[in-house]
Amino acid sequence: MEKNIIIPESVAIIMDGNGRWASLRNLPRIQGHREGVKAVRKAVEFSYNNGIKTLSLFAFSTENWRRPNDEVMFLMNLFKETIDREFDELIEKGIKIKFLSRRDELPDFVIQRIDRSEEKSKNNEKMNLLIALNYGGRYDIVQAVNKIVEKGVEKIDEEEFSEYLLTYPFKDPDLLIRTSGEMRISNFFLYQISYTELYFTEKLWPDFDENDFEEAIKVYSRRKRKFGSI
Ligand code: FPP
């Protein structure tokens, strides 16, 4: 990559637009999700090759259960297939895999794969891949509060609070990318994005490639981050 580029340590992506990608081609929506997996692979490789330490991907939100049942079941099977086909290679490359998940709603066949991937990659240190699968920003905050209450903690500061979030001990995103032109957070990270730079692109997720990722980083590099200072 060119000069004056600042590689963000932690990047989060809201992968949006799979359905529209498919509709534009008169294909069923699920075909867009299949194509989306290819873009996931590209984004992980790009991050790995360019020294992004932590990549967080929003794969399924706690609200996505509202979609038609066949699409939800297709997605659960796609997660299973993708983990089975791709994750050993990622783990061999030294990638630590963590799922950010509300587990009680997920099918057992997904939970098993989550547990196996996390266990097999727990000592890896080259890069962190966080997959938000059945994740909601509000859920994350509330589950943190519940853990705190259960422990009987009476007072807590911001730093300590973050230790109860599903993202602990990983660094807050420096850059959040959302594809497909929508400009909202959709209950992805809330607490974690207080000082995150936001980047929106019209590209639909299946079309988002290395060049688009590089462009997002160029734009990020030109931003002046102040963290409340001047
Ligand atoms: C958003 O597009 C995409 C999803 C809800 C699913 C994302 C999942 C993948 C890309 C597969 C990832 C797999 C792993 C293992 C991480 P949309 O359906 O909301 O598109 P639309 O807004 O155009 O309808």
XYZ file of N, CA and C and ligand atoms in Angstrom:
714
model
N 0.829 -1.211 0.000
C 0.000 0.000 0.000
C 0.863 1.261 0.000
N 0.308 2.366 -0.473
C 1.094 3.599 -0.642
C 1.475 4.276 0.680
N 2.253 5.369 0.533
C 2.719 6.110 1.713
C 1.567 6.834 2.419
N 1.852 7.313 3.613
C 0.886 8.070 4.421
C -0.372 7.281 4.765
N -0.220 5.985 4.714
C -1.372 5.162 5.061
C -1.240 4.730 6.513
N -2.308 4.928 7.260
C -2.309 4.464 8.651
C -3.204 3.234 8.707
N -2.611 2.127 9.054
C -3.408 0.900 9.133
C -4.133 0.880 10.480
N -5.461 0.841 10.440
C -6.197 0.773 11.709
C -5.919 -0.568 12.396
N -5.817 -0.534 13.700
C -5.532 -1.777 14.423
C -6.765 -2.671 14.460
N -7.917 -2.012 14.546
C -9.156 -2.774 14.702
C -10.228 -2.235 13.739
N -10.759 -3.109 12.914
C -11.775 -2.712 11.925
C -13.031 -3.563 12.135
N -14.184 -2.927 12.060
C -15.452 -3.656 12.144
C -16.228 -3.406 10.853
N -16.942 -4.416 10.402
C -17.699 -4.260 9.148
C -19.147 -4.733 9.306
N -20.069 -3.879 8.884
C -21.469 -4.284 8.738
C -21.628 -4.681 7.267
N -21.758 -5.977 7.055
C -21.755 -6.531 5.692
C -23.183 -6.502 5.158
N -23.542 -5.435 4.494
C -24.942 -5.284 4.093
C -25.069 -5.292 2.568
N -26.218 -5.772 2.079
C -26.510 -5.675 0.656
C -26.487 -6.992 -0.108
N -26.404 -8.101 0.597
C -26.398 -9.395 -0.101
C -27.702 -9.628 -0.855
N -28.811 -9.294 -0.189
C -30.124 -9.508 -0.796
C -30.288 -8.671 -2.051
N -29.888 -7.398 -1.964
C -30.007 -6.516 -3.133
C -29.103 -6.967 -4.271
N -27.935 -7.439 -3.925
C -26.996 -7.947 -4.946
C -27.674 -9.052 -5.749
N -28.370 -9.937 -5.036
C -29.039 -11.055 -5.700
C -30.245 -10.561 -6.509
N -31.058 -9.698 -5.891
C -32.260 -9.209 -6.586
C -31.901 -8.512 -7.889
N -30.820 -7.753 -7.874
C -30.398 -7.049 -9.084
C -30.092 -8.007 -10.233
N -29.779 -9.239 -9.864
C -29.450 -10.247 -10.878
C -30.572 -11.263 -11.070
N -31.744 -10.941 -10.524
C -32.874 -11.872 -10.544
C -32.549 -13.230 -9.948
N -31.721 -13.216 -8.935
C -31.365 -14.465 -8.252
C -32.065 -14.484 -6.891
N -32.239 -15.669 -6.319
C -32.807 -15.710 -4.961
C -31.841 -15.054 -3.965
N -32.402 -14.471 -2.893
C -31.575 -13.752 -1.909
C -30.425 -14.597 -1.373
N -30.700 -15.887 -1.216
C -29.666 -16.761 -0.624
C -28.400 -16.791 -1.482
N -28.582 -16.575 -2.772
C -27.411 -16.551 -3.655
C -26.502 -15.367 -3.301
N -27.128 -14.297 -2.855
C -26.358 -13.129 -2.412
C -25.539 -13.454 -1.171
N -26.110 -14.255 -0.270
C -25.366 -14.631 0.937
C -24.182 -15.531 0.583
N -24.423 -16.449 -0.372
C -23.301 -17.310 -0.815
C -22.157 -16.463 -1.361
N -22.526 -15.491 -2.178
C -21.511 -14.615 -2.768
C -20.854 -13.775 -1.667
N -21.649 -13.463 -0.647
C -21.126 -12.688 0.491
C -19.988 -13.406 1.203
N -20.052 -14.723 1.237
C -18.986 -15.492 1.898
C -17.655 -15.270 1.177
N -17.710 -15.158 -0.153
C -16.468 -14.910 -0.905
C -15.867 -13.568 -0.517
N -16.747 -12.590 -0.294
C -16.260 -11.269 0.113
C -15.698 -11.313 1.542
N -16.254 -12.188 2.376
C -15.715 -12.361 3.736
C -14.278 -12.854 3.635
N -14.081 -13.840 2.783
C -12.741 -14.402 2.607
C -11.744 -13.323 2.180
N -12.177 -12.513 1.215
C -11.310 -11.429 0.735
C -10.985 -10.447 1.854
N -11.993 -10.105 2.645
C -11.780 -9.110 3.708
C -10.832 -9.657 4.778
N -10.962 -10.947 5.068
C -10.071 -11.555 6.069
C -8.645 -11.580 5.514
N -8.493 -11.992 4.266
C -7.147 -12.038 3.669
C -6.516 -10.656 3.609
N -7.322 -9.676 3.230
C -6.806 -8.305 3.164
C -6.315 -7.868 4.544
N -7.101 -8.140 5.554
C -6.744 -7.722 6.918
C -5.461 -8.413 7.357
N -5.399 -9.695 7.106
C -4.234 -10.504 7.489
C -2.973 -9.988 6.791
N -3.103 -9.738 5.487
C -1.925 -9.326 4.705
C -1.484 -7.902 4.993
N -2.373 -7.091 5.548
C -2.022 -5.682 5.759
C -1.850 -5.318 7.226
N -1.847 -6.308 8.083
C -1.525 -6.043 9.488
C -2.652 -5.435 10.299
N -3.890 -5.621 9.851
C -5.018 -5.244 10.717
C -5.100 -6.328 11.791
N -5.029 -5.922 13.029
C -4.911 -6.919 14.105
C -6.251 -7.576 14.446
N -7.299 -6.776 14.408
C -8.617 -7.309 14.782
C -9.663 -6.921 13.738
N -10.327 -7.923 13.190
C -11.421 -7.683 12.240
C -12.699 -8.242 12.850
N -13.717 -7.389 12.959
C -15.007 -7.837 13.496
C -16.058 -7.776 12.390
N -16.768 -8.859 12.196
C -17.755 -8.928 11.118
C -19.148 -9.172 11.686
N -20.093 -8.362 11.242
C -21.485 -8.532 11.697
C -22.174 -9.508 10.749
N -22.313 -10.748 11.171
C -22.842 -11.794 10.292
C -24.343 -12.005 10.477
N -24.824 -11.813 11.719
C -26.243 -12.071 11.984
C -26.621 -11.316 13.243
N -27.679 -10.539 13.172
C -28.048 -9.740 14.335
C -29.174 -10.419 15.108
N -29.344 -10.002 16.355
C -30.409 -10.576 17.185
C -31.788 -10.255 16.603
N -31.836 -9.342 15.646
C -33.112 -8.999 14.990
C -33.314 -9.784 13.690
N -32.274 -10.434 13.198
C -32.392 -11.127 11.912
C -33.318 -12.357 11.955
N -33.700 -12.784 13.168
C -34.674 -13.898 13.265
C -36.018 -13.500 12.677
N -36.226 -12.172 12.508
C -37.505 -11.706 11.934
C -37.602 -11.993 10.445
N -36.529 -12.420 9.825
C -36.580 -12.750 8.381
C -37.351 -14.052 8.185
N -37.777 -14.300 6.926
C -38.493 -15.560 6.689
C -37.647 -16.747 7.165
N -38.352 -17.758 7.693
C -37.652 -18.889 8.279
C -36.678 -19.574 7.321
N -37.056 -19.684 6.041
C -36.113 -20.381 5.124
C -34.810 -19.613 4.997
N -34.904 -18.271 5.005
C -33.655 -17.515 4.865
C -32.795 -17.679 6.125
N -33.460 -17.657 7.288
C -32.716 -17.824 8.547
C -32.040 -19.194 8.563
N -32.783 -20.224 8.195
C -32.205 -21.573 8.215
C -31.095 -21.712 7.182
N -31.296 -21.054 6.036
C -30.226 -21.076 5.031
C -28.956 -20.456 5.612
N -29.122 -19.318 6.289
C -27.945 -18.633 6.847
C -27.250 -19.506 7.902
N -28.045 -20.142 8.775
C -27.434 -20.999 9.810
C -26.632 -22.123 9.156
N -27.187 -22.692 8.095
C -26.454 -23.753 7.384
C -25.227 -23.219 6.669
N -25.364 -21.993 6.170
C -24.210 -21.377 5.490
C -23.078 -21.120 6.496
N -23.432 -20.692 7.701
C -22.384 -20.488 8.728
C -21.693 -21.818 9.017
N -22.504 -22.851 9.166
C -21.952 -24.188 9.445
C -20.984 -24.615 8.333
N -21.482 -24.532 7.091
C -20.659 -24.961 5.941
C -19.378 -24.152 5.833
N -19.522 -22.832 6.057
C -18.355 -21.956 5.901
C -17.312 -22.264 6.965
N -17.781 -22.449 8.188
C -16.837 -22.786 9.273
C -16.140 -24.100 8.922
N -16.912 -25.095 8.488
C -16.318 -26.410 8.181
C -15.326 -26.324 7.024
N -15.632 -25.506 6.058
C -14.779 -25.475 4.863
C -13.573 -24.555 5.015
N -13.747 -23.429 5.709
C -12.711 -22.393 5.662
C -11.899 -22.212 6.941
N -12.460 -22.598 8.087
C -11.838 -22.123 9.321
C -10.530 -22.813 9.692
N -10.378 -24.092 9.289
C -9.111 -24.760 9.619
C -7.941 -24.007 9.015
N -8.142 -23.540 7.785
C -7.076 -22.797 7.103
C -6.758 -21.497 7.872
N -7.795 -20.805 8.320
C -7.580 -19.562 9.070
C -6.846 -19.854 10.380
N -7.217 -20.935 11.007
C -6.606 -21.294 12.299
C -5.132 -21.660 12.079
N -4.863 -22.386 10.988
C -3.461 -22.719 10.683
C -2.615 -21.486 10.401
N -3.253 -20.460 9.886
C -2.526 -19.208 9.617
C -2.245 -18.415 10.890
N -2.771 -18.852 12.010
C -2.500 -18.153 13.269
C -3.580 -17.155 13.661
N -4.772 -17.316 13.087
C -5.874 -16.396 13.416
C -6.671 -16.922 14.610
N -6.863 -16.033 15.584
C -7.713 -16.385 16.726
C -9.151 -16.063 16.350
N -10.028 -17.026 16.517
C -11.438 -16.819 16.163
C -12.286 -16.715 17.426
N -13.084 -15.655 17.468
C -14.002 -15.488 18.591
C -15.377 -15.165 18.031
N -16.385 -15.763 18.588
C -17.755 -15.439 18.196
C -18.354 -14.535 19.266
N -19.032 -13.501 18.818
C -19.748 -12.608 19.724
C -21.209 -12.995 19.530
N -21.733 -13.747 20.459
C -23.032 -14.375 20.209
C -23.921 -14.466 21.430
N -25.190 -14.218 21.191
C -26.203 -14.643 22.156
C -26.442 -16.118 21.869
N -25.898 -16.969 22.699
C -25.810 -18.386 22.374
C -27.132 -19.137 22.514
N -27.975 -18.717 23.484
C -29.151 -19.546 23.787
C -30.144 -19.656 22.627
N -30.042 -18.772 21.634
C -30.990 -18.838 20.513
C -30.424 -19.580 19.304
N -29.164 -19.939 19.357
C -28.531 -20.546 18.179
C -28.704 -22.067 18.181
N -28.840 -22.656 16.978
C -28.960 -24.120 16.946
C -27.665 -24.805 17.426
N -27.829 -26.000 17.986
C -26.677 -26.739 18.526
C -25.578 -26.943 17.503
N -25.981 -27.178 16.239
C -24.944 -27.465 15.246
C -24.058 -26.240 14.977
N -24.576 -25.057 15.257
C -23.743 -23.843 15.133
C -22.891 -23.671 16.401
N -23.519 -23.866 17.560
C -22.790 -23.742 18.847
C -21.576 -24.674 18.874
N -21.776 -25.905 18.414
C -20.645 -26.861 18.406
C -19.468 -26.321 17.620
N -19.769 -25.724 16.472
C -18.695 -25.209 15.604
C -18.054 -23.956 16.193
N -18.870 -23.144 16.850
C -18.338 -21.960 17.540
C -17.323 -22.420 18.590
N -17.759 -23.377 19.415
C -16.894 -23.853 20.504
C -15.610 -24.445 19.955
N -15.745 -25.254 18.901
C -14.570 -25.931 18.337
C -13.582 -24.918 17.753
N -14.094 -23.938 17.001
C -13.193 -22.943 16.383
C -12.490 -22.117 17.459
N -13.224 -21.745 18.501
C -12.610 -20.924 19.556
C -11.556 -21.724 20.301
N -11.878 -22.971 20.584
C -10.954 -23.819 21.336
C -9.667 -24.066 20.524
N -9.848 -24.405 19.239
C -8.676 -24.726 18.411
C -7.780 -23.523 18.160
N -8.345 -22.318 18.234
C -7.561 -21.138 17.854
C -7.186 -20.283 19.061
N -7.438 -20.788 20.261
C -7.318 -19.908 21.441
C -5.901 -19.405 21.692
N -4.878 -20.155 21.227
C -3.503 -19.695 21.457
C -2.938 -18.904 20.278
N -3.745 -18.693 19.256
C -3.268 -17.953 18.081
C -3.143 -16.465 18.382
N -2.149 -15.834 17.741
C -1.896 -14.428 18.075
C -1.682 -13.512 16.886
N -1.687 -14.076 15.663
C -1.351 -13.223 14.509
C -2.429 -12.208 14.220
N -3.668 -12.637 14.341
C -4.784 -11.742 14.048
C -6.011 -12.251 14.800
N -6.926 -11.340 15.096
C -8.181 -11.750 15.735
C -9.333 -11.566 14.755
N -10.120 -12.608 14.603
C -11.324 -12.508 13.778
C -12.524 -12.690 14.700
N -13.284 -11.602 14.859
C -14.457 -11.650 15.741
C -15.699 -11.719 14.873
N -16.490 -12.745 15.065
C -17.684 -12.902 14.242
C -18.915 -12.696 15.107
N -19.616 -11.608 14.812
C -20.831 -11.297 15.551
C -21.960 -12.102 14.915
N -22.330 -13.179 15.561
C -23.325 -14.103 14.991
C -24.409 -14.272 16.047
N -25.538 -13.696 15.764
C -26.599 -13.479 16.747
C -26.089 -12.517 17.821
N -25.711 -11.360 17.355
C -25.187 -10.296 18.210
C -26.108 -9.086 18.132
N -26.227 -8.394 19.243
C -26.919 -7.107 19.264
C -26.181 -6.216 20.246
N -26.003 -4.960 19.892
C -25.287 -4.046 20.778
C -26.000 -3.873 22.110
N -27.319 -3.814 22.070
C -28.073 -3.657 23.322
C -28.013 -4.936 24.145
N -28.133 -6.060 23.457
C -28.005 -7.342 24.160
C -26.663 -7.387 24.892
N -25.595 -6.957 24.199
C -24.256 -7.004 24.776
C -24.204 -6.186 26.073
N -24.753 -4.981 26.014
C -24.724 -4.118 27.196
C -25.548 -4.735 28.338
N -26.710 -5.254 27.993
C -27.582 -5.808 29.039
C -26.989 -7.087 29.638
N -26.375 -7.935 28.792
C -25.763 -9.140 29.378
C -24.595 -8.760 30.280
N -23.911 -7.664 29.949
C -22.818 -7.186 30.803
C -23.382 -6.742 32.157
N -24.469 -5.978 32.105
C -25.090 -5.506 33.348
C -25.532 -6.702 34.196
N -26.126 -7.693 33.550
C -26.571 -8.867 34.309
C -25.415 -9.592 34.986
N -24.290 -9.702 34.284
C -23.118 -10.357 34.901
C -22.639 -9.551 36.115
N -22.684 -8.239 35.967
C -22.225 -7.355 37.044
C -23.139 -7.484 38.263
N -24.445 -7.509 37.992
C -25.427 -7.638 39.077
C -25.235 -8.986 39.778
N -25.081 -10.055 38.963
C -24.911 -11.394 39.551
C -23.694 -11.458 40.461
N -22.652 -10.738 40.087
C -21.434 -10.736 40.901
C -21.580 -9.890 42.161
N -22.637 -9.093 42.194
C -22.858 -8.232 43.352
C -21.974 -6.989 43.359
N -21.471 -6.627 42.184
C -20.640 -5.420 42.103
C -21.555 -4.205 42.248
N -21.180 -3.247 43.088
C -22.079 -2.113 43.325
C -21.732 -0.859 42.556
N -20.463 -0.748 42.178
C -20.032 0.469 41.510
C -18.981 0.067 40.486
N -18.983 0.743 39.351
C -18.089 0.305 38.293
C -17.701 1.518 37.446
N -16.490 1.491 36.870
C -16.144 2.599 35.962
C -16.173 2.107 34.507
N -15.934 3.001 33.570
C -16.087 2.675 32.142
C -15.164 1.543 31.711
N -13.935 1.625 32.185
C -12.935 0.631 31.823
C -13.347 -0.759 32.327
N -13.774 -0.794 33.588
C -14.198 -2.070 34.180
C -15.451 -2.594 33.484
N -16.338 -1.687 33.117
C -17.577 -2.119 32.453
C -17.261 -2.869 31.164
N -16.295 -2.344 30.426
C -15.985 -2.952 29.120
C -15.460 -4.377 29.275
N -14.983 -4.716 30.461
C -14.487 -6.079 30.686
C -15.626 -7.111 30.710
N -16.850 -6.646 30.841
C -17.989 -7.566 30.863
C -18.653 -7.700 29.484
N -18.210 -6.896 28.541
C -18.797 -6.968 27.199
C -18.273 -8.193 26.457
N -19.031 -8.637 25.457
C -18.625 -9.829 24.698
C -17.320 -9.601 23.942
N -17.007 -8.350 23.681
C -15.804 -8.027 22.910
C -14.525 -8.021 23.743
N -14.655 -8.158 25.056
C -13.464 -8.134 25.908
C -12.601 -9.353 25.614
N -11.293 -9.253 25.508
C -10.403 -8.125 25.756
C -9.957 -7.412 24.477
N -10.752 -7.498 23.439
C -10.315 -6.957 22.147
C -10.535 -5.449 22.079
N -9.687 -4.808 21.285
C -9.676 -3.352 21.196
C -10.917 -2.828 20.463
N -11.424 -1.695 20.902
C -12.554 -1.055 20.204
C -12.168 -0.766 18.754
N -13.129 -0.812 17.833
C -12.786 -0.529 16.436
C -12.258 0.894 16.236
N -11.224 1.005 15.406
C -10.754 2.326 14.968
C -11.612 2.781 13.796
N -12.049 1.819 13.013
C -12.799 2.103 11.790
C -13.975 1.136 11.688
N -15.148 1.692 11.392
C -16.331 0.863 11.120
C -16.773 1.126 9.687
N -16.869 0.055 8.925
C -17.290 0.158 7.521
C -18.698 -0.421 7.401
N -19.575 0.277 6.681
C -20.865 -0.329 6.343
C -21.050 -0.250 4.838
N -21.390 -1.359 4.237
C -21.615 -1.385 2.786
C -23.087 -1.153 2.470
N -23.346 -0.929 1.202
C -24.682 -0.875 0.594
C -25.439 0.427 0.815
N -24.742 1.449 1.273
C -25.337 2.787 1.288
C -26.224 3.130 2.458
N -26.504 2.166 3.325
C -27.331 2.499 4.494
C -26.446 3.178 5.533
N -26.991 4.224 6.157
C -26.178 4.953 7.122
C -26.733 4.802 8.522
N -26.651 3.592 9.019
C -27.082 3.370 10.402
C -26.253 2.252 11.019
N -26.405 2.115 12.323
C -25.588 1.145 13.064
C -26.326 -0.181 13.234
N -27.662 -0.151 13.166
C -28.459 -1.378 13.227
C -28.109 -2.291 14.401
N -27.924 -1.690 15.565
C -27.690 -2.477 16.778
C -26.423 -3.336 16.708
N -25.434 -2.901 15.915
C -24.102 -3.534 16.014
C -23.425 -2.914 17.231
N -22.127 -2.823 17.256
C -21.453 -2.298 18.438
C -22.027 -0.937 18.823
N -22.316 -0.749 20.099
C -22.798 0.547 20.578
C -21.766 1.141 21.536
N -21.539 0.460 22.635
C -20.575 0.951 23.633
C -19.180 1.092 23.012
N -18.852 0.179 22.108
C -17.490 0.072 21.581
C -17.138 1.119 20.524
N -18.132 1.843 19.994
C -17.821 2.723 18.859
C -17.825 4.211 19.208
N -17.662 4.514 20.491
C -17.695 5.921 20.926
C -16.764 6.802 20.107
N -15.563 6.295 19.798
C -14.585 7.111 19.067
C -14.176 6.476 17.743
N -15.000 5.596 17.247
C -14.699 4.911 15.989
C -14.985 5.829 14.800
N -14.114 5.796 13.808
C -14.370 6.520 12.563
C -15.358 5.701 11.727
N -16.369 6.361 11.187
C -17.399 5.652 10.417
C -17.164 5.860 8.920
N -17.322 4.804 8.161
C -17.125 4.881 6.705
C -18.256 4.119 6.014
N -18.949 4.823 5.136
C -20.065 4.198 4.419
C -19.749 4.151 2.934
N -20.045 3.026 2.316
C -19.848 2.927 0.869
C -21.112 2.360 0.221
N -21.332 2.785 -1.020
C -22.505 2.310 -1.760
C -22.341 0.859 -2.226
N -21.115 0.400 -2.294
C -20.875 -0.975 -2.767
C -21.695 -1.982 -1.972
N -22.292 -2.948 -2.664
C -23.011 -4.020 -1.979
C -21.975 -5.025 -1.469
N -22.270 -5.679 -0.347
C -21.247 -6.510 0.285
C -20.580 -7.520 -0.677
N -21.335 -8.253 -1.507
C -20.647 -9.230 -2.366
C -19.665 -8.574 -3.348
N -19.841 -7.296 -3.612
C -18.928 -6.594 -4.538
C -17.760 -5.930 -3.817
N -17.754 -5.948 -2.501
C -16.722 -5.238 -1.733
C -15.425 -6.047 -1.789
N -14.400 -5.458 -2.418
C -13.158 -6.210 -2.595
C -11.959 -5.475 -1.992
N -10.766 -5.977 -2.286
C -9.524 -5.423 -1.717
C -9.406 -3.932 -2.016
N -9.772 -3.536 -3.234
C -9.638 -2.126 -3.605
C -10.577 -1.245 -2.787
N -11.754 -1.757 -2.508
C -12.709 -0.995 -1.699
C -12.222 -0.894 -0.251
N -11.642 -1.973 0.233
C -11.107 -1.982 1.601
C -9.955 -0.976 1.678
N -9.106 -0.993 0.648
C -7.969 -0.077 0.617
C -8.453 1.379 0.583
N -9.498 1.633 -0.191
C -10.062 2.986 -0.273
C -10.580 3.431 1.113
N -11.236 2.529 1.812
C -11.747 2.859 3.157
C -10.586 3.233 4.071
N -9.481 2.531 3.931
C -8.321 2.803 4.792
C -7.654 4.113 4.407
N -7.655 4.416 3.117
C -7.114 5.720 2.689
C -7.930 6.847 3.302
N -9.238 6.729 3.236
C -10.097 7.767 3.805
C -9.864 7.867 5.314
N -9.780 6.719 5.957
C -9.512 6.679 7.407
C -8.192 7.391 7.727
N -7.183 7.155 6.893
C -5.846 7.722 7.137
C -5.856 9.248 7.107
N -6.798 9.810 6.354
C -6.881 11.272 6.241
C -7.706 11.892 7.369
N -8.406 11.090 8.121
C -9.234 11.623 9.207
C -8.323 12.053 10.350
N -8.750 13.100 11.029
C -7.979 13.571 12.173
C -8.731 13.128 13.416
N -8.178 12.203 14.136
C -8.882 11.689 15.320
C -8.501 12.513 16.541
N -9.513 12.936 17.270
C -9.239 13.855 18.372
C -9.631 13.309 19.747
N -10.450 12.311 19.763
C -10.881 11.704 21.023
C -11.348 12.742 22.053
N -12.042 13.740 21.583
C -12.586 14.754 22.504
C -11.629 15.905 22.773
N -10.373 15.750 22.345
C -9.397 16.809 22.538
C -9.481 17.796 21.360
N -8.500 18.706 21.222
C -8.568 19.638 20.088
C -7.385 19.445 19.138
C -26.808 -8.510 4.969
O -27.358 -8.443 3.686
C -26.147 -9.799 5.201
C -26.505 -10.727 6.140
C -27.623 -10.545 7.092
C -25.773 -12.006 6.238
C -24.288 -11.840 6.212
C -23.637 -13.154 6.139
C -22.624 -13.469 5.274
C -22.013 -12.524 4.339
C -22.027 -14.822 5.370
C -20.904 -14.691 6.340
C -20.366 -15.954 6.823
C -19.499 -16.039 7.890
C -19.066 -17.371 8.366
C -18.988 -14.850 8.599
P -28.946 -8.326 3.553
O -29.506 -9.698 3.441
O -29.460 -7.503 4.674
O -29.066 -7.554 2.187
P -30.195 -6.521 1.776
O -30.121 -5.390 2.760
O -29.795 -6.136 0.401
O -31.491 -7.261 1.828
